[in-house]
Amino acid sequence: MELNIRRIFSFVIILSAVCRADALAPQRTDAHYHPDSLTGARISLLVKDVNTGRTVMEENPDLCVTPASVTKIITTATALELLGPDFRFETRIAHDGTIDSTGTLHGNLYIIGGGDPTLGSSFLGDRNFINSWCRKIRAAGIRHITGNIIADSRCYDRCAIPISWCWEDMGTHYAPGVYGLSAYDNACAILLESGAPGTKPRIIGIYPDIPGMTIECNVSVLPRYNDSVYVFGVPREKKRYLEGGMPANRNRYPVRCDIGNPPLYVAESLHSQLPTYGVHCDGRPTDTVLPPARPLVTLFTYESTDLAEIIRKTNFKSNNMYAEHIFRQLGLKLTDSGSSCAHSASVIRGYWEAKGIDFSAVRIDDGSGLSPQNAYSARLLTDILCAMRHSPNADAFVRSLPIAGKEGTVAGFLRGTPLEGKVRAKSGSMSNVQCYAGYITDGGKEYAFAILVNFYGQERKEIRRAITSWLTEAAEL
């Protein structure tokens, strides 16, 4: 009898200790809503209290999966921390000659790129920057250039496309190459005109007009409405291939693609516009950088808008081109090895590891998330989100994330739910990938969250419904 009492007393003590430990441990609530479409899916989910670090909800938080455009959170956060919100990209106009009393520049004119993604951009910057440059060149006293107009894009390496991007993306407007000298979003539109089904469409123009650009069109005109035109091409080449099908009887039907060689196009644009301003050039536009005859003399420097605004556009519009240029800038400015994807990835990894964030299982292949080989976990993303909330750059970063249900790429997400207007988030999607990461602010509560879903079985809307359910549940905890 005495032995049984001792056993009961010991059990009560152990049970009390377990209960006390459980009360002190982070609250864990596994996501309960799993539709059939998520059977077999790879899910990494974590919701944390920004101020206390308490785990509110989790499921496989350390599982690394493909994040798609949620990658931009890490790229933009790191850039704000290391380059600063006031950082500006610079493009220099310089020459290697002398200017005589008649206004003749005996030498070459150089356009020295600094990796600015906003030159002539439809989202930011001056669409007419070439005219501005012409006026400044004339104001410098130049009326005649005996040499060439040289586009120098060497600040970024020649690997304009990250090596793990998919062939189906190369040549498209949303996945243009990354150049030290870029312009007009590195994108143009091919205008097609179609007739009856079974015929071939006619190319009626390219806007803007790219000198020397050629199109091989293998598009079919289909009997029923179908828009399945695909563009293919490689960096620094001006030939693009169109495949697939388009609707019948269409006029000025736009197919957007990349500019094959943006640095050369900038030089060509300046060369063609200078005579309008009374400046004539004997040479030609080229992207072959010649050794300067003498030390370069800078005529003027063109600056972008500040990085905080560029990052806001990057995250609001999920702008891959902006993100990749920001990504390469990290390697350019913060290593002695130059600007490559590997060097930029090393900068990102080193910065956050120094802050105690585990990158051991992470793979960083690009800055935009277009690479399907990127691999991040929900814990990594929420750790960075929490760190950014306490950073001096917190306001600039948080403002760069659009409000769910109201704006940007998440304008339709959470609309009509109790969380509409209470979540700032970055979305990410590609084939069999749907992800969201950001902040929930509801009353006095503020949570950082990351929900990454890969390899689901049914329609994307079902995945968004599950994610909505999880976030709603988390906000109530």
GROMACS .gro file of C-alpha atoms in nm:
model
  477
    1MET     CA    1   0.000   0.000   0.000
    2GLU     CA    2   0.282   0.238   0.091
    3LEU     CA    3   0.456   0.155  -0.239
    4ASN     CA    4   0.143   0.236  -0.439
    5ILE     CA    5   0.105   0.571  -0.262
    6ARG     CA    6   0.466   0.654  -0.342
    7ARG     CA    7   0.410   0.564  -0.707
    8ILE     CA    8   0.097   0.781  -0.726
    9PHE     CA    9   0.276   1.070  -0.557
   10SER     CA   10   0.572   1.041  -0.799
   11PHE     CA   11   0.334   1.033  -1.097
   12VAL     CA   12   0.159   1.349  -0.972
   13ILE     CA   13   0.495   1.528  -0.934
   14ILE     CA   14   0.605   1.426  -1.286
   15LEU     CA   15   0.269   1.525  -1.435
   16SER     CA   16   0.285   1.866  -1.262
   17ALA     CA   17   0.636   1.926  -1.395
   18VAL     CA   18   0.528   1.835  -1.747
   19CYS     CA   19   0.228   2.069  -1.724
   20ARG     CA   20   0.447   2.355  -1.597
   21ALA     CA   21   0.699   2.297  -1.878
   22ASP     CA   22   0.418   2.288  -2.133
   23ALA     CA   23   0.278   2.615  -1.999
   24LEU     CA   24   0.617   2.782  -2.035
   25ALA     CA   25   0.685   2.641  -2.385
   26PRO     CA   26   0.587   2.833  -2.698
   27GLN     CA   27   0.225   2.780  -2.790
   28ARG     CA   28   0.196   2.542  -3.083
   29THR     CA   29  -0.116   2.514  -3.294
   30ASP     CA   30  -0.078   2.300  -3.605
   31ALA     CA   31  -0.284   2.416  -3.902
   32HIS     CA   32  -0.601   2.211  -3.894
   33TYR     CA   33  -0.754   2.275  -4.235
   34HIS     CA   34  -0.607   2.031  -4.487
   35PRO     CA   35  -0.820   1.988  -4.799
   36ASP     CA   36  -0.766   1.686  -5.021
   37SER     CA   37  -0.565   1.904  -5.258
   38LEU     CA   38  -0.291   1.925  -4.994
   39THR     CA   39  -0.249   1.551  -4.958
   40GLY     CA   40   0.116   1.488  -5.034
   41ALA     CA   41   0.197   1.859  -5.056
   42ARG     CA   42   0.518   1.995  -4.906
   43ILE     CA   43   0.424   2.264  -4.655
   44SER     CA   44   0.649   2.487  -4.448
   45LEU     CA   45   0.452   2.718  -4.219
   46LEU     CA   46   0.538   2.938  -3.924
   47VAL     CA   47   0.359   3.226  -3.751
   48LYS     CA   48   0.548   3.409  -3.474
   49ASP     CA   49   0.479   3.698  -3.243
   50VAL     CA   50   0.710   3.977  -3.364
   51ASN     CA   51   0.774   4.117  -3.017
   52THR     CA   52   0.798   3.805  -2.800
   53GLY     CA   53   0.914   3.545  -3.052
   54ARG     CA   54   0.634   3.313  -2.937
   55THR     CA   55   0.537   3.052  -3.194
   56VAL     CA   56   0.167   3.084  -3.269
   57MET     CA   57   0.134   2.823  -3.545
   58GLU     CA   58   0.378   2.593  -3.718
   59GLU     CA   59   0.402   2.302  -3.954
   60ASN     CA   60   0.738   2.177  -4.084
   61PRO     CA   61   0.889   2.523  -4.019
   62ASP     CA   62   1.243   2.407  -4.106
   63LEU     CA   63   1.153   2.236  -4.432
   64CYS     CA   64   1.319   2.413  -4.725
   65VAL     CA   65   1.098   2.442  -5.033
   66THR     CA   66   1.074   2.656  -5.346
   67PRO     CA   67   0.968   3.009  -5.238
   68ALA     CA   68   0.905   3.170  -5.582
   69SER     CA   69   0.875   3.550  -5.556
   70VAL     CA   70   0.873   3.547  -5.176
   71THR     CA   71   1.250   3.540  -5.238
   72LYS     CA   72   1.224   3.917  -5.295
   73ILE     CA   73   1.168   3.965  -4.921
   74ILE     CA   74   1.523   3.848  -4.849
   75THR     CA   75   1.676   4.041  -5.140
   76THR     CA   76   1.510   4.370  -5.055
   77ALA     CA   77   1.555   4.339  -4.678
   78THR     CA   78   1.928   4.273  -4.720
   79ALA     CA   79   1.968   4.564  -4.963
   80LEU     CA   80   1.799   4.805  -4.723
   81GLU     CA   81   2.024   4.689  -4.442
   82LEU     CA   82   2.353   4.696  -4.633
   83LEU     CA   83   2.306   4.967  -4.897
   84GLY     CA   84   2.061   5.184  -4.704
   85PRO     CA   85   1.725   5.335  -4.807
   86ASP     CA   86   1.892   5.647  -4.953
   87PHE     CA   87   2.126   5.456  -5.185
   88ARG     CA   88   2.105   5.560  -5.552
   89PHE     CA   89   2.229   5.383  -5.862
   90GLU     CA   90   2.462   5.593  -6.075
   91THR     CA   91   2.524   5.603  -6.452
   92ARG     CA   92   2.822   5.808  -6.572
   93ILE     CA   93   2.868   5.980  -6.906
   94ALA     CA   94   3.241   6.025  -6.973
   95HIS     CA   95   3.492   6.063  -7.255
   96ASP     CA   96   3.852   5.964  -7.324
   97GLY     CA   97   3.953   6.256  -7.544
   98THR     CA   98   3.984   6.632  -7.554
   99ILE     CA   99   3.732   6.901  -7.643
  100ASP     CA  100   3.868   7.176  -7.864
  101SER     CA  101   3.747   7.533  -7.912
  102THR     CA  102   3.505   7.432  -8.188
  103GLY     CA  103   3.324   7.189  -7.959
  104THR     CA  104   3.477   6.880  -8.118
  105LEU     CA  105   3.536   6.587  -7.885
  106HIS     CA  106   3.841   6.408  -8.020
  107GLY     CA  107   3.771   6.068  -7.869
  108ASN     CA  108   3.495   5.830  -7.760
  109LEU     CA  109   3.190   5.897  -7.545
  110TYR     CA  110   3.128   5.633  -7.275
  111ILE     CA  111   2.803   5.538  -7.104
  112ILE     CA  112   2.925   5.368  -6.787
  113GLY     CA  113   2.646   5.166  -6.630
  114GLY     CA  114   2.602   5.128  -6.256
  115GLY     CA  115   2.332   4.862  -6.264
  116ASP     CA  116   2.037   5.105  -6.249
  117PRO     CA  117   1.714   4.915  -6.330
  118THR     CA  118   1.504   5.234  -6.351
  119LEU     CA  119   1.653   5.403  -6.660
  120GLY     CA  120   1.353   5.479  -6.880
  121SER     CA  121   1.137   5.248  -6.670
  122SER     CA  122   0.759   5.263  -6.693
  123PHE     CA  123   0.742   5.225  -6.312
  124LEU     CA  124   1.001   5.479  -6.197
  125GLY     CA  125   1.245   5.727  -6.343
  126ASP     CA  126   1.252   5.943  -6.653
  127ARG     CA  127   1.119   5.779  -6.970
  128ASN     CA  128   1.294   6.054  -7.169
  129PHE     CA  129   1.635   6.021  -7.004
  130ILE     CA  130   1.809   6.002  -7.344
  131ASN     CA  131   1.685   6.353  -7.428
  132SER     CA  132   1.805   6.474  -7.089
  133TRP     CA  133   2.148   6.325  -7.159
  134CYS     CA  134   2.162   6.491  -7.503
  135ARG     CA  135   2.091   6.831  -7.350
  136LYS     CA  136   2.365   6.783  -7.091
  137ILE     CA  137   2.617   6.671  -7.351
  138ARG     CA  138   2.545   6.982  -7.557
  139ALA     CA  139   2.561   7.197  -7.244
  140ALA     CA  140   2.912   7.057  -7.188
  141GLY     CA  141   3.013   7.236  -7.508
  142ILE     CA  142   3.024   6.929  -7.734
  143ARG     CA  143   2.901   6.969  -8.093
  144HIS     CA  144   3.093   6.692  -8.265
  145ILE     CA  145   3.224   6.351  -8.154
  146THR     CA  146   3.495   6.191  -8.365
  147GLY     CA  147   3.483   5.853  -8.191
  148ASN     CA  148   3.221   5.596  -8.092
  149ILE     CA  149   2.936   5.589  -7.840
  150ILE     CA  150   3.043   5.305  -7.610
  151ALA     CA  151   2.807   5.124  -7.372
  152ASP     CA  152   3.006   4.991  -7.076
  153SER     CA  153   2.800   4.742  -6.876
  154ARG     CA  154   3.090   4.561  -6.711
  155CYS     CA  155   2.996   4.648  -6.354
  156TYR     CA  156   2.783   4.331  -6.362
  157ASP     CA  157   2.926   4.006  -6.498
  158ARG     CA  158   2.836   3.882  -6.846
  159CYS     CA  159   2.612   3.604  -6.714
  160ALA     CA  160   2.294   3.803  -6.772
  161ILE     CA  161   2.063   3.513  -6.683
  162PRO     CA  162   2.104   3.309  -6.360
  163ILE     CA  163   2.207   2.961  -6.470
  164SER     CA  164   1.913   2.783  -6.305
  165TRP     CA  165   1.637   2.983  -6.474
  166CYS     CA  166   1.406   2.781  -6.696
  167TRP     CA  167   1.427   2.797  -7.076
  168GLU     CA  168   1.054   2.880  -7.095
  169ASP     CA  169   1.124   3.209  -6.911
  170MET     CA  170   1.421   3.325  -7.117
  171GLY     CA  171   1.329   3.592  -7.367
  172THR     CA  172   1.011   3.694  -7.187
  173HIS     CA  173   0.937   4.045  -7.058
  174TYR     CA  174   0.909   3.925  -6.699
  175ALA     CA  175   1.251   3.753  -6.703
  176PRO     CA  176   1.483   3.987  -6.893
  177GLY     CA  177   1.857   3.965  -6.856
  178VAL     CA  178   2.051   4.153  -6.589
  179TYR     CA  179   2.297   4.407  -6.727
  180GLY     CA  180   2.520   4.673  -6.582
  181LEU     CA  181   2.347   4.907  -6.826
  182SER     CA  182   1.973   4.841  -6.860
  183ALA     CA  183   1.686   5.055  -6.986
  184TYR     CA  184   1.311   5.062  -7.053
  185ASP     CA  185   1.256   4.767  -6.819
  186ASN     CA  186   1.465   4.567  -7.069
  187ALA     CA  187   1.134   4.494  -7.244
  188CYS     CA  188   0.958   4.564  -7.571
  189ALA     CA  189   0.636   4.461  -7.749
  190ILE     CA  190   0.606   4.276  -8.079
  191LEU     CA  191   0.281   4.371  -8.255
  192LEU     CA  192   0.104   4.096  -8.451
  193GLU     CA  193  -0.190   4.104  -8.691
  194SER     CA  194  -0.391   3.787  -8.748
  195GLY     CA  195  -0.643   3.683  -9.010
  196ALA     CA  196  -0.849   3.370  -9.053
  197PRO     CA  197  -0.789   3.050  -8.853
  198GLY     CA  198  -0.521   2.831  -9.003
  199THR     CA  199  -0.315   3.121  -9.136
  200LYS     CA  200   0.003   3.275  -8.998
  201PRO     CA  201   0.002   3.618  -8.828
  202ARG     CA  202   0.196   3.910  -8.968
  203ILE     CA  203   0.448   4.114  -8.767
  204ILE     CA  204   0.351   4.480  -8.802
  205GLY     CA  205   0.597   4.643  -8.566
  206ILE     CA  206   0.818   4.639  -8.259
  207TYR     CA  207   0.784   4.901  -7.985
  208PRO     CA  208   1.019   5.054  -7.906
  209ASP     CA  209   1.191   5.005  -8.238
  210ILE     CA  210   1.506   4.799  -8.171
  211PRO     CA  211   1.764   4.841  -8.450
  212GLY     CA  212   1.856   4.506  -8.602
  213MET     CA  213   1.603   4.301  -8.403
  214THR     CA  214   1.466   4.004  -8.598
  215ILE     CA  215   1.167   3.782  -8.522
  216GLU     CA  216   1.107   3.426  -8.638
  217CYS     CA  217   0.731   3.381  -8.605
  218ASN     CA  218   0.598   3.025  -8.588
  219VAL     CA  219   0.264   3.122  -8.433
  220SER     CA  220  -0.060   2.967  -8.561
  221VAL     CA  221  -0.395   3.147  -8.582
  222LEU     CA  222  -0.648   2.931  -8.398
  223PRO     CA  223  -1.020   2.881  -8.467
  224ARG     CA  224  -1.122   2.961  -8.112
  225TYR     CA  225  -0.993   3.213  -7.861
  226ASN     CA  226  -0.657   3.102  -7.735
  227ASP     CA  227  -0.362   3.306  -7.618
  228SER     CA  228  -0.065   3.074  -7.600
  229VAL     CA  229   0.214   3.273  -7.765
  230TYR     CA  230   0.555   3.196  -7.621
  231VAL     CA  231   0.875   3.397  -7.673
  232PHE     CA  232   1.220   3.243  -7.666
  233GLY     CA  233   1.564   3.403  -7.691
  234VAL     CA  234   1.905   3.433  -7.532
  235PRO     CA  235   2.086   3.733  -7.380
  236ARG     CA  236   2.283   3.977  -7.598
  237GLU     CA  237   2.127   3.843  -7.917
  238LYS     CA  238   1.866   4.039  -8.112
  239LYS     CA  239   1.676   3.742  -8.255
  240ARG     CA  240   1.357   3.622  -8.087
  241TYR     CA  241   1.140   3.321  -8.165
  242LEU     CA  242   0.760   3.318  -8.133
  243GLU     CA  243   0.580   2.986  -8.090
  244GLY     CA  244   0.226   2.877  -8.003
  245GLY     CA  245  -0.114   3.010  -8.104
  246MET     CA  246  -0.314   3.333  -8.105
  247PRO     CA  247  -0.678   3.441  -8.168
  248ALA     CA  248  -0.806   3.509  -8.520
  249ASN     CA  249  -0.877   3.851  -8.672
  250ARG     CA  250  -0.672   4.061  -8.431
  251ASN     CA  251  -0.496   4.388  -8.510
  252ARG     CA  252  -0.200   4.524  -8.313
  253TYR     CA  253  -0.193   4.219  -8.089
  254PRO     CA  254   0.098   4.274  -7.844
  255VAL     CA  255   0.341   4.003  -7.744
  256ARG     CA  256   0.583   4.132  -7.482
  257CYS     CA  257   0.943   4.014  -7.474
  258ASP     CA  258   1.285   4.125  -7.357
  259ILE     CA  259   1.527   4.357  -7.535
  260GLY     CA  260   1.800   4.127  -7.659
  261ASN     CA  261   2.091   4.363  -7.587
  262PRO     CA  262   1.992   4.658  -7.363
  263PRO     CA  263   2.343   4.810  -7.331
  264LEU     CA  264   2.379   4.834  -7.707
  265TYR     CA  265   2.025   4.971  -7.739
  266VAL     CA  266   2.107   5.254  -7.496
  267ALA     CA  267   2.413   5.345  -7.705
  268GLU     CA  268   2.206   5.326  -8.025
  269SER     CA  269   1.935   5.548  -7.876
  270LEU     CA  270   2.182   5.814  -7.767
  271HIS     CA  271   2.363   5.799  -8.103
  272SER     CA  272   2.037   5.850  -8.297
  273GLN     CA  273   1.911   6.135  -8.074
  274LEU     CA  274   2.226   6.346  -8.048
  275PRO     CA  275   2.189   6.504  -8.398
  276THR     CA  276   1.847   6.638  -8.291
  277TYR     CA  277   2.036   6.846  -8.034
  278GLY     CA  278   2.304   6.960  -8.276
  279VAL     CA  279   2.565   6.703  -8.177
  280HIS     CA  280   2.704   6.485  -8.455
  281CYS     CA  281   2.898   6.164  -8.411
  282ASP     CA  282   3.138   6.019  -8.668
  283GLY     CA  283   3.164   5.683  -8.497
  284ARG     CA  284   2.909   5.415  -8.421
  285PRO     CA  285   2.723   5.285  -8.117
  286THR     CA  286   2.882   4.974  -7.969
  287ASP     CA  287   2.885   4.757  -7.657
  288THR     CA  288   3.244   4.655  -7.719
  289VAL     CA  289   3.445   4.848  -7.464
  290LEU     CA  290   3.768   4.982  -7.610
  291PRO     CA  291   4.068   5.063  -7.391
  292PRO     CA  292   4.045   5.440  -7.337
  293ALA     CA  293   4.302   5.651  -7.519
  294ARG     CA  294   4.359   5.848  -7.198
  295PRO     CA  295   4.202   5.859  -6.848
  296LEU     CA  296   3.825   5.903  -6.860
  297VAL     CA  297   3.677   6.243  -6.784
  298THR     CA  298   3.326   6.241  -6.637
  299LEU     CA  299   3.085   6.487  -6.800
  300PHE     CA  300   2.799   6.417  -6.561
  301THR     CA  301   2.647   6.148  -6.342
  302TYR     CA  302   2.281   6.042  -6.369
  303GLU     CA  303   2.126   5.917  -6.044
  304SER     CA  304   1.825   5.695  -5.986
  305THR     CA  305   1.556   5.761  -5.728
  306ASP     CA  306   1.634   5.628  -5.380
  307LEU     CA  307   1.652   5.257  -5.306
  308ALA     CA  308   1.355   5.263  -5.066
  309GLU     CA  309   1.124   5.367  -5.351
  310ILE     CA  310   1.278   5.116  -5.592
  311ILE     CA  311   1.226   4.839  -5.337
  312ARG     CA  312   0.866   4.947  -5.284
  313LYS     CA  313   0.801   4.905  -5.657
  314THR     CA  314   0.990   4.576  -5.653
  315ASN     CA  315   0.767   4.422  -5.388
  316PHE     CA  316   0.439   4.586  -5.490
  317LYS     CA  317   0.470   4.476  -5.854
  318SER     CA  318   0.684   4.167  -5.790
  319ASN     CA  319   0.927   4.316  -6.040
  320ASN     CA  320   1.182   4.048  -6.128
  321MET     CA  321   1.402   4.284  -6.327
  322TYR     CA  322   1.434   4.531  -6.038
  323ALA     CA  323   1.498   4.250  -5.789
  324GLU     CA  324   1.777   4.095  -5.995
  325HIS     CA  325   1.956   4.429  -6.039
  326ILE     CA  326   1.933   4.496  -5.664
  327PHE     CA  327   2.060   4.144  -5.598
  328ARG     CA  328   2.365   4.194  -5.824
  329GLN     CA  329   2.434   4.531  -5.663
  330LEU     CA  330   2.499   4.356  -5.332
  331GLY     CA  331   2.783   4.158  -5.485
  332LEU     CA  332   2.914   4.465  -5.666
  333LYS     CA  333   2.926   4.696  -5.366
  334LEU     CA  334   3.005   4.453  -5.086
  335THR     CA  335   3.265   4.214  -5.226
  336ASP     CA  336   3.599   4.259  -5.395
  337SER     CA  337   3.519   3.977  -5.637
  338GLY     CA  338   3.265   4.150  -5.859
  339SER     CA  339   2.898   4.113  -5.927
  340SER     CA  340   2.786   3.757  -5.984
  341CYS     CA  341   2.492   3.561  -5.847
  342ALA     CA  342   2.727   3.357  -5.629
  343HIS     CA  343   2.891   3.665  -5.479
  344SER     CA  344   2.556   3.831  -5.409
  345ALA     CA  345   2.425   3.512  -5.248
  346SER     CA  346   2.738   3.502  -5.030
  347VAL     CA  347   2.673   3.859  -4.913
  348ILE     CA  348   2.315   3.774  -4.815
  349ARG     CA  349   2.413   3.455  -4.638
  350GLY     CA  350   2.699   3.619  -4.450
  351TYR     CA  351   2.495   3.917  -4.330
  352TRP     CA  352   2.210   3.715  -4.180
  353GLU     CA  353   2.430   3.441  -4.038
  354ALA     CA  354   2.617   3.711  -3.847
  355LYS     CA  355   2.283   3.798  -3.689
  356GLY     CA  356   2.231   3.438  -3.578
  357ILE     CA  357   1.993   3.326  -3.854
  358ASP     CA  358   2.058   2.973  -3.979
  359PHE     CA  359   2.130   2.951  -4.353
  360SER     CA  360   2.283   2.602  -4.347
  361ALA     CA  361   2.008   2.434  -4.552
  362VAL     CA  362   1.928   2.732  -4.773
  363ARG     CA  363   1.993   2.758  -5.147
  364ILE     CA  364   2.007   3.104  -5.308
  365ASP     CA  365   2.024   3.102  -5.688
  366ASP     CA  366   1.882   3.446  -5.770
  367GLY     CA  367   1.725   3.756  -5.621
  368SER     CA  368   1.376   3.744  -5.771
  369GLY     CA  369   1.261   3.387  -5.710
  370LEU     CA  370   1.235   3.281  -6.076
  371SER     CA  371   1.474   2.994  -6.015
  372PRO     CA  372   1.288   2.677  -5.909
  373GLN     CA  373   1.606   2.567  -5.733
  374ASN     CA  374   1.587   2.835  -5.462
  375ALA     CA  375   1.511   2.672  -5.129
  376TYR     CA  376   1.398   2.856  -4.814
  377SER     CA  377   1.213   2.754  -4.500
  378ALA     CA  378   0.931   2.933  -4.321
  379ARG     CA  379   1.157   2.974  -4.018
  380LEU     CA  380   1.424   3.154  -4.221
  381LEU     CA  381   1.168   3.397  -4.364
  382THR     CA  382   0.996   3.470  -4.034
  383ASP     CA  383   1.331   3.519  -3.859
  384ILE     CA  384   1.425   3.780  -4.119
  385LEU     CA  385   1.081   3.941  -4.101
  386CYS     CA  386   1.111   3.968  -3.722
  387ALA     CA  387   1.462   4.112  -3.749
  388MET     CA  388   1.345   4.370  -4.001
  389ARG     CA  389   1.059   4.479  -3.777
  390HIS     CA  390   1.320   4.589  -3.521
  391SER     CA  391   1.561   4.738  -3.775
  392PRO     CA  392   1.620   5.113  -3.827
  393ASN     CA  393   1.491   5.040  -4.179
  394ALA     CA  394   1.166   4.888  -4.052
  395ASP     CA  395   0.935   5.158  -4.189
  396ALA     CA  396   1.083   5.148  -4.541
  397PHE     CA  397   1.070   4.769  -4.549
  398VAL     CA  398   0.718   4.728  -4.412
  399ARG     CA  399   0.585   4.997  -4.650
  400SER     CA  400   0.733   4.803  -4.940
  401LEU     CA  401   0.492   4.515  -4.874
  402PRO     CA  402   0.145   4.572  -5.022
  403ILE     CA  403  -0.168   4.553  -4.807
  404ALA     CA  404  -0.364   4.232  -4.865
  405GLY     CA  405  -0.709   4.285  -5.011
  406LYS     CA  406  -0.622   4.635  -5.130
  407GLU     CA  407  -0.308   4.677  -5.342
  408GLY     CA  408  -0.022   4.530  -5.539
  409THR     CA  409   0.001   4.160  -5.618
  410VAL     CA  410  -0.206   4.075  -5.308
  411ALA     CA  411  -0.500   4.303  -5.396
  412GLY     CA  412  -0.732   4.003  -5.421
  413PHE     CA  413  -0.583   3.801  -5.135
  414LEU     CA  414  -0.788   3.800  -4.809
  415ARG     CA  415  -1.042   4.040  -4.965
  416GLY     CA  416  -1.377   4.009  -4.788
  417THR     CA  417  -1.223   3.829  -4.487
  418PRO     CA  418  -1.168   3.961  -4.133
  419LEU     CA  419  -0.799   4.008  -4.224
  420GLU     CA  420  -0.858   4.242  -4.520
  421GLY     CA  421  -0.639   4.548  -4.468
  422LYS     CA  422  -0.462   4.391  -4.169
  423VAL     CA  423  -0.191   4.199  -4.353
  424ARG     CA  424   0.111   4.324  -4.545
  425ALA     CA  425   0.255   4.044  -4.754
  426LYS     CA  426   0.464   3.933  -5.047
  427SER     CA  427   0.317   3.660  -5.263
  428GLY     CA  428   0.503   3.403  -5.466
  429SER     CA  429   0.373   3.161  -5.724
  430MET     CA  430   0.485   2.938  -6.009
  431SER     CA  431   0.380   2.595  -6.128
  432ASN     CA  432   0.286   2.391  -5.818
  433VAL     CA  433   0.409   2.665  -5.585
  434GLN     CA  434   0.199   2.908  -5.379
  435CYS     CA  435   0.358   3.113  -5.102
  436TYR     CA  436   0.290   3.417  -4.883
  437ALA     CA  437   0.504   3.588  -4.622
  438GLY     CA  438   0.468   3.911  -4.428
  439TYR     CA  439   0.300   4.061  -4.124
  440ILE     CA  440  -0.039   4.038  -3.954
  441THR     CA  441  -0.133   4.346  -3.749
  442ASP     CA  442  -0.462   4.302  -3.565
  443GLY     CA  443  -0.538   4.521  -3.266
  444GLY     CA  444  -0.242   4.500  -3.032
  445LYS     CA  445  -0.105   4.183  -3.192
  446GLU     CA  446   0.166   4.173  -3.459
  447TYR     CA  447   0.278   3.848  -3.614
  448ALA     CA  448   0.536   3.759  -3.877
  449PHE     CA  449   0.434   3.468  -4.096
  450ALA     CA  450   0.553   3.255  -4.385
  451ILE     CA  451   0.342   2.991  -4.558
  452LEU     CA  452   0.512   2.800  -4.838
  453VAL     CA  453   0.320   2.529  -5.025
  454ASN     CA  454   0.476   2.313  -5.298
  455PHE     CA  455   0.351   2.017  -5.504
  456TYR     CA  456  -0.019   2.044  -5.429
  457GLY     CA  457  -0.269   1.838  -5.623
  458GLN     CA  458  -0.564   2.057  -5.724
  459GLU     CA  459  -0.656   2.412  -5.817
  460ARG     CA  460  -0.459   2.707  -5.685
  461LYS     CA  461  -0.774   2.869  -5.543
  462GLU     CA  462  -0.808   2.576  -5.303
  463ILE     CA  463  -0.456   2.640  -5.175
  464ARG     CA  464  -0.533   3.009  -5.123
  465ARG     CA  465  -0.848   2.906  -4.934
  466ALA     CA  466  -0.640   2.687  -4.702
  467ILE     CA  467  -0.383   2.964  -4.648
  468THR     CA  468  -0.663   3.210  -4.571
  469SER     CA  469  -0.799   2.967  -4.314
  470TRP     CA  470  -0.460   2.925  -4.147
  471LEU     CA  471  -0.394   3.299  -4.125
  472THR     CA  472  -0.743   3.366  -3.990
  473GLU     CA  473  -0.695   3.099  -3.724
  474ALA     CA  474  -0.351   3.234  -3.631
  475ALA     CA  475  -0.484   3.588  -3.590
  476GLU     CA  476  -0.740   3.463  -3.338
  477LEU     CA  477  -0.480   3.294  -3.114
   0.00000   0.00000   0.00000
